[in-house]
Coordinates of C-alpha atoms in Angstrom, one line a residue:
X451 CA 82.7 46.9 77.0
X452 CA 79.3 45.5 76.0
X453 CA 78.1 47.9 73.1
X454 CA 74.6 47.6 74.5
X455 CA 75.9 49.5 77.7
X456 CA 77.5 52.4 75.9
X457 CA 74.3 54.4 75.2
X458 CA 73.0 54.1 78.7
X459 CA 76.3 55.2 80.2
X460 CA 76.6 58.2 77.7
X461 CA 73.0 59.1 78.6
X462 CA 73.9 59.0 82.3
X463 CA 76.9 61.3 81.9
X464 CA 74.8 63.8 79.8
X465 CA 72.0 63.6 82.5
X466 CA 74.4 64.1 85.2
X467 CA 76.0 67.1 83.5
X468 CA 72.5 68.5 82.8
X469 CA 71.6 68.0 86.5
X470 CA 74.5 70.0 87.7
X471 CA 73.8 72.9 85.3
X472 CA 70.2 72.7 86.4
X473 CA 71.4 72.8 90.0
X474 CA 73.3 75.9 89.3
X475 CA 70.4 77.6 87.6
X476 CA 68.2 76.7 90.6
X477 CA 70.8 78.2 92.9
X478 CA 70.9 81.4 90.9
X479 CA 67.1 81.5 90.7
X480 CA 67.0 81.1 94.5
X481 CA 69.7 83.7 95.1
X482 CA 68.0 86.2 92.6
X483 CA 64.7 85.7 94.4
X484 CA 66.4 86.4 97.8
X485 CA 68.0 89.7 96.5
X486 CA 71.4 88.6 95.4
X487 CA 73.1 91.3 93.3
X488 CA 76.2 90.6 91.3
X489 CA 77.8 89.0 88.3
X490 CA 78.8 85.4 87.8
X491 CA 81.1 84.0 85.1
X492 CA 82.2 80.5 84.4
X493 CA 84.9 79.9 81.7
X494 CA 87.0 77.0 80.3
X495 CA 90.2 77.6 78.4
X496 CA 89.4 81.3 78.4
X497 CA 86.0 80.8 76.7
X498 CA 83.0 82.0 78.6
X499 CA 80.6 79.1 79.2
X500 CA 78.1 81.0 81.3
X501 CA 77.7 84.6 82.4
X502 CA 74.8 86.3 84.2
X503 CA 74.3 89.6 86.0
X504 CA 71.5 89.9 88.6
X505 CA 70.4 92.7 90.9
X506 CA 71.2 96.4 90.7
X507 CA 74.2 98.5 89.9
X508 CA 72.3 101.3 91.7
X509 CA 69.4 100.4 94.0
X510 CA 68.3 104.1 94.6
X511 CA 68.0 104.8 90.9
X512 CA 66.8 101.3 89.9
X513 CA 69.7 100.7 87.5
X514 CA 70.2 96.9 86.7
X515 CA 73.6 95.4 86.8
X516 CA 75.2 94.5 83.5
X517 CA 77.8 91.8 83.1
X518 CA 80.7 94.2 82.4
X519 CA 80.0 96.5 85.4
X520 CA 83.0 97.5 87.6
X521 CA 83.2 96.2 91.2
X522 CA 85.5 96.9 94.0
X523 CA 87.9 93.8 94.3
X524 CA 89.0 94.2 97.9
X525 CA 91.4 91.6 98.8
X526 CA 91.4 90.0 95.4
X527 CA 93.8 92.9 94.8
X528 CA 96.5 91.1 96.7
X529 CA 97.3 88.8 93.8
X530 CA 98.2 91.9 91.7
X531 CA 100.5 93.3 94.4
X532 CA 102.1 89.8 94.6
X533 CA 102.7 89.9 90.9
X534 CA 104.3 93.3 91.1
X535 CA 106.7 91.9 93.5
X536 CA 107.4 88.9 91.3
X537 CA 108.0 91.2 88.4
X538 CA 110.4 93.2 90.5
X539 CA 112.3 90.0 91.2
X540 CA 112.6 89.1 87.6
X541 CA 113.9 92.4 86.9
X542 CA 116.8 91.9 89.5
X543 CA 115.4 94.6 91.8
X544 CA 114.9 92.3 94.8
X545 CA 114.9 88.7 96.0
X546 CA 112.0 87.0 97.9
X547 CA 114.4 86.2 100.8
X548 CA 115.6 89.7 101.3
X549 CA 115.0 91.2 104.7
X550 CA 112.4 94.0 104.4
X551 CA 114.7 96.4 106.4
X552 CA 116.8 96.4 103.4
X553 CA 114.0 98.5 101.7
X554 CA 111.7 99.7 104.5
X555 CA 112.3 100.9 108.0
X556 CA 110.0 99.1 110.4
X557 CA 110.7 98.0 114.1
X558 CA 110.2 94.3 113.2
X559 CA 113.5 92.3 112.4
X560 CA 114.0 89.1 110.7
X561 CA 111.0 89.4 108.3
X562 CA 111.6 88.7 104.7
X563 CA 109.6 89.6 101.5
X564 CA 108.6 85.9 101.2
X565 CA 107.1 86.2 104.7
X566 CA 105.1 89.2 103.6
X567 CA 103.9 87.4 100.5
X568 CA 102.6 84.4 102.4
X569 CA 101.2 86.0 105.6
X570 CA 103.7 84.4 107.8
X571 CA 105.4 87.6 109.0
X572 CA 103.7 87.9 112.4
X573 CA 103.2 91.6 111.7
X574 CA 100.5 93.4 113.8
X575 CA 97.3 94.9 112.2
X576 CA 98.0 98.4 111.0
X577 CA 94.3 99.4 110.9
X578 CA 94.0 99.0 114.6
X579 CA 96.8 101.4 115.3
X580 CA 95.5 103.9 112.8
X581 CA 92.0 103.6 114.1
X582 CA 93.3 104.5 117.5
X583 CA 95.6 107.3 116.7
X584 CA 95.0 108.8 113.2
X585 CA 93.2 112.0 112.6
X586 CA 90.2 110.7 110.5
X587 CA 89.6 114.0 108.9
X588 CA 92.6 113.2 106.6
X589 CA 93.2 110.3 104.3
X590 CA 96.2 108.1 105.1
X591 CA 98.4 106.3 102.7
X592 CA 101.3 103.9 103.0
X593 CA 103.9 106.6 104.3
X594 CA 101.6 107.5 107.2
X595 CA 100.8 103.9 107.9
X596 CA 104.5 103.0 108.1
X597 CA 105.1 106.1 110.3
X598 CA 102.6 105.0 112.7
X599 CA 103.8 101.5 112.8
X600 CA 107.3 103.0 113.7
X601 CA 106.0 105.4 116.2
X602 CA 103.7 103.1 118.2
X603 CA 105.4 99.8 117.4
X604 CA 102.6 97.4 118.5
X605 CA 104.0 94.0 119.3
X606 CA 104.4 91.3 116.7
X607 CA 102.1 88.5 116.8
X608 CA 104.6 85.7 116.5
X609 CA 108.1 85.0 115.1
X610 CA 108.4 85.2 111.4
X611 CA 107.7 81.8 109.8
X612 CA 106.1 80.4 112.9
X613 CA 102.5 80.6 111.8
X614 CA 100.2 81.8 109.0
X615 CA 97.9 84.7 109.9
X616 CA 96.4 86.9 107.2
X617 CA 98.0 90.3 107.1
X618 CA 97.0 93.5 105.4
X619 CA 100.0 95.1 106.9
X620 CA 102.3 92.9 105.0
X621 CA 100.8 93.8 101.7
X622 CA 101.0 97.6 102.4
X623 CA 104.7 97.0 103.0
X624 CA 105.0 94.9 99.7
X625 CA 103.6 97.9 97.7
X626 CA 106.0 100.3 99.5
X627 CA 108.8 98.0 98.5
X628 CA 107.8 98.1 95.0
X629 CA 107.8 102.0 95.1
X630 CA 111.2 101.9 96.8
X631 CA 113.1 99.7 94.3
X632 CA 111.4 101.2 91.2
X633 CA 111.2 104.9 92.4
X634 CA 107.7 104.8 90.7
X635 CA 104.1 105.2 92.0
X636 CA 102.6 101.9 92.6
X637 CA 99.2 102.8 91.1
X638 CA 100.8 104.1 87.7
X639 CA 103.2 101.1 87.7
X640 CA 100.4 98.5 88.2
X641 CA 98.6 99.9 85.1
X642 CA 101.8 100.0 83.1
X643 CA 103.2 96.6 84.1
X644 CA 99.9 94.5 84.5
X645 CA 96.6 96.0 83.5
X646 CA 97.6 97.5 80.2
X647 CA 99.7 94.5 78.9
X648 CA 96.9 92.1 79.8
X649 CA 94.3 94.2 78.1
X650 CA 92.3 94.9 81.4
X651 CA 90.8 98.1 80.1
X652 CA 88.3 98.5 82.9
X653 CA 90.7 97.7 85.8
X654 CA 92.6 100.3 88.0
X655 CA 93.5 101.3 91.4
X656 CA 91.0 104.1 91.8
X657 CA 90.5 106.8 94.3
X658 CA 87.0 107.6 95.5
X659 CA 86.9 110.5 93.1
X660 CA 88.0 108.3 90.2
X661 CA 85.4 105.7 91.1
X662 CA 82.6 108.3 91.0
X663 CA 83.5 109.1 87.4
X664 CA 83.0 105.5 86.2
X665 CA 79.5 105.5 84.9
X666 CA 79.2 101.6 85.2
X667 CA 80.6 101.2 88.7
X668 CA 78.5 99.0 90.9
X669 CA 77.7 100.7 94.1
X670 CA 78.2 98.7 97.3
X671 CA 75.2 98.1 99.5
X672 CA 74.4 96.9 103.0
X673 CA 71.0 96.4 104.7
X674 CA 69.9 99.0 107.3
X675 CA 68.0 98.3 110.4
X676 CA 64.8 98.0 108.4
X677 CA 66.2 95.5 106.0
X678 CA 66.6 98.0 103.2
X679 CA 69.6 98.2 101.0
X680 CA 71.5 101.6 101.5
X681 CA 74.9 102.8 100.2
X682 CA 77.5 101.1 102.3
X683 CA 79.4 104.3 102.7
X684 CA 76.6 105.6 105.0
X685 CA 77.6 103.0 107.7
X686 CA 80.2 104.3 110.3
X687 CA 81.9 100.8 110.1
X688 CA 82.7 101.8 106.4
X689 CA 84.5 105.0 107.3
X690 CA 87.9 103.4 107.2
X691 CA 87.7 103.2 103.3
X692 CA 87.7 107.1 103.5
X693 CA 90.5 107.8 106.2
X694 CA 92.6 105.0 104.8
X695 CA 91.6 105.8 101.2
X696 CA 95.2 106.3 100.0
X697 CA 96.6 103.0 101.1
X698 CA 98.2 100.7 98.3
X699 CA 98.8 96.9 98.3
X700 CA 96.1 95.1 100.3
X701 CA 93.1 96.3 98.3
X702 CA 91.5 99.1 96.1
X703 CA 91.7 97.5 92.7
X704 CA 88.4 97.7 90.9
X705 CA 87.6 95.5 87.9
X706 CA 85.1 93.5 85.9
X707 CA 84.5 89.7 85.6
X708 CA 85.6 89.8 82.0
X709 CA 88.8 91.7 82.9
X710 CA 89.5 89.1 85.6
X711 CA 89.1 86.3 83.1
X712 CA 91.9 88.2 80.9
X713 CA 94.0 88.1 84.0
X714 CA 93.3 84.4 84.7
X715 CA 94.3 83.6 81.1
X716 CA 97.5 85.7 81.2
X717 CA 98.6 83.5 84.0
X718 CA 98.8 80.5 81.8
X719 CA 101.5 82.4 79.8
X720 CA 104.8 84.0 80.5
X721 CA 103.6 87.4 79.5
X722 CA 104.2 88.7 83.0
X723 CA 106.7 86.5 84.6
X724 CA 108.1 83.0 83.9
X725 CA 106.4 79.8 84.7
X726 CA 109.1 79.0 87.2
X727 CA 108.5 82.3 89.2
X728 CA 104.7 81.8 89.0
X729 CA 104.8 78.3 90.2
X730 CA 106.2 79.8 93.6
X731 CA 103.0 81.9 93.8
X732 CA 101.0 78.6 93.6
X733 CA 103.1 76.7 96.1
X734 CA 102.6 76.4 99.9
X735 CA 105.0 78.1 102.3
X736 CA 106.9 75.8 104.7
X737 CA 106.7 77.0 108.3
X738 CA 109.5 76.8 110.8
X739 CA 108.2 73.6 112.3
X740 CA 108.0 71.9 108.8
X741 CA 104.2 72.2 108.4
X742 CA 103.0 73.7 105.1
X743 CA 100.5 76.6 104.9
X744 CA 97.8 76.9 102.3
X745 CA 98.8 80.3 101.0
X746 CA 101.1 81.1 98.2
X747 CA 102.0 84.6 96.8
X748 CA 98.6 86.3 96.8
X749 CA 96.6 83.1 96.4
X750 CA 94.8 80.6 98.7
X751 CA 95.7 77.1 97.8
X752 CA 93.3 74.1 98.0
X753 CA 95.2 70.8 98.1
X754 CA 92.0 68.9 98.3
X755 CA 90.2 70.2 95.3
X756 CA 88.2 67.5 93.4
X757 CA 89.3 69.0 90.0
X758 CA 93.1 69.0 90.4
X759 CA 95.2 72.0 91.5
X760 CA 93.1 74.9 92.5
X761 CA 94.0 78.5 93.6
X762 CA 91.6 81.2 94.7
X763 CA 91.1 84.4 96.6
X764 CA 88.2 86.2 98.1
X765 CA 87.7 89.9 98.7
X766 CA 85.5 91.6 101.4
X767 CA 84.8 95.3 101.6
X768 CA 81.8 97.3 102.9
X769 CA 79.0 96.1 100.5
X770 CA 81.2 93.9 98.4
X771 CA 82.1 90.2 98.2
X772 CA 84.4 88.9 95.5
X773 CA 85.9 85.6 94.5
X774 CA 88.1 84.2 91.7
X775 CA 88.6 80.4 91.6
X776 CA 91.1 78.8 89.1
X777 CA 91.3 75.1 88.5
X778 CA 94.8 75.3 87.0
X779 CA 95.1 71.8 85.5
X780 CA 91.8 71.9 83.7
X781 CA 92.0 75.7 82.8
X782 CA 88.5 76.3 84.4
X783 CA 87.6 79.5 86.1
X784 CA 84.8 80.9 88.4
X785 CA 84.5 84.6 89.0
X786 CA 81.7 85.9 91.3
X787 CA 81.3 89.6 92.1
X788 CA 78.7 90.8 94.5
X789 CA 77.7 94.4 95.6
X790 CA 75.2 93.8 98.3
X791 CA 77.1 91.6 100.7
X792 CA 74.8 88.7 100.2
X793 CA 75.2 85.4 102.3
X794 CA 74.6 83.2 99.1
X795 CA 78.1 83.8 97.7
X796 CA 79.7 80.6 98.7
X797 CA 76.6 78.5 97.9
X798 CA 76.7 79.8 94.4
X799 CA 80.5 79.1 94.2
X800 CA 79.7 75.5 95.2
X801 CA 77.0 75.1 92.7
X802 CA 79.2 76.6 90.0
X803 CA 82.0 74.4 90.9
X804 CA 79.8 71.2 90.5
X805 CA 78.5 72.6 87.2
X806 CA 81.8 73.4 85.9
X807 CA 83.2 70.0 86.6
X808 CA 80.4 68.4 84.5
X809 CA 80.4 71.0 81.7

């Protein structure tokens, strides 16, 4: 290459990187101006490149968010449930292709553990059945959910393996299978097997009472009819978090951005499971017709990522939006936790992805 061209090319690369970072900062400034409340973290090789907290931990009391505040993870929890199943498999307690009736009695034959992990089981939505029939003055857990599935037996959506359809029911059953094969409580075992070994000191599956005892727990907020942010628990649509408050598997993990980065980095090691087992979590499921879904074991897969193999998961609970994005080949990570259900979440993720690609 002509040496006279080297400096202009280097300058253009630096300028492009600066431009993408400036684009991210502009997106964050705009989101903050428009009321976004949350924490964003960007990392490479486990090193934090950028971290920022915006908005309020508690709007009523005017307490600003801090980077290490605790958020409800919602469905980001599913990757931990999937890991518990993978650890059970490596301990010889189960196999991925075992039929679920080997462990749990439900009126749906020919479903395997792998179908549950990949959302290809065809199971109906447990929440609809519980909403119709459950006494909402009481909190239901997995035993009650399974009992109602047996009692009312709503029809399956499709034959196992025919399609992909996201299923919270499947992840309730997965947690129950863990309890069945270990004879241990799923909440305690998750702490013993995952959170403690990884060093996730601020992470747990917490009851409402336990959450209230965490001083830096970020309260979830929604807008009322006047456009003011109020505690999400005041909305009738949020009531299911109370009367389904004991469920295990599909949600209920609460954590911080920095703890999620520890989890992310543990997945580059064999601290929890072997690379061979973990690779199955990041691989698509082949449907009965030969087509491949874009979901592994607790992870969404993006085969068209511009930065190599990418896995991710979102979470959605009253007042909360969460997401973790992992560019596995480059060991780059985006974590975004939001506690006022703001519409800017994905725009911030896109800006962060562009900036991370140029960092």
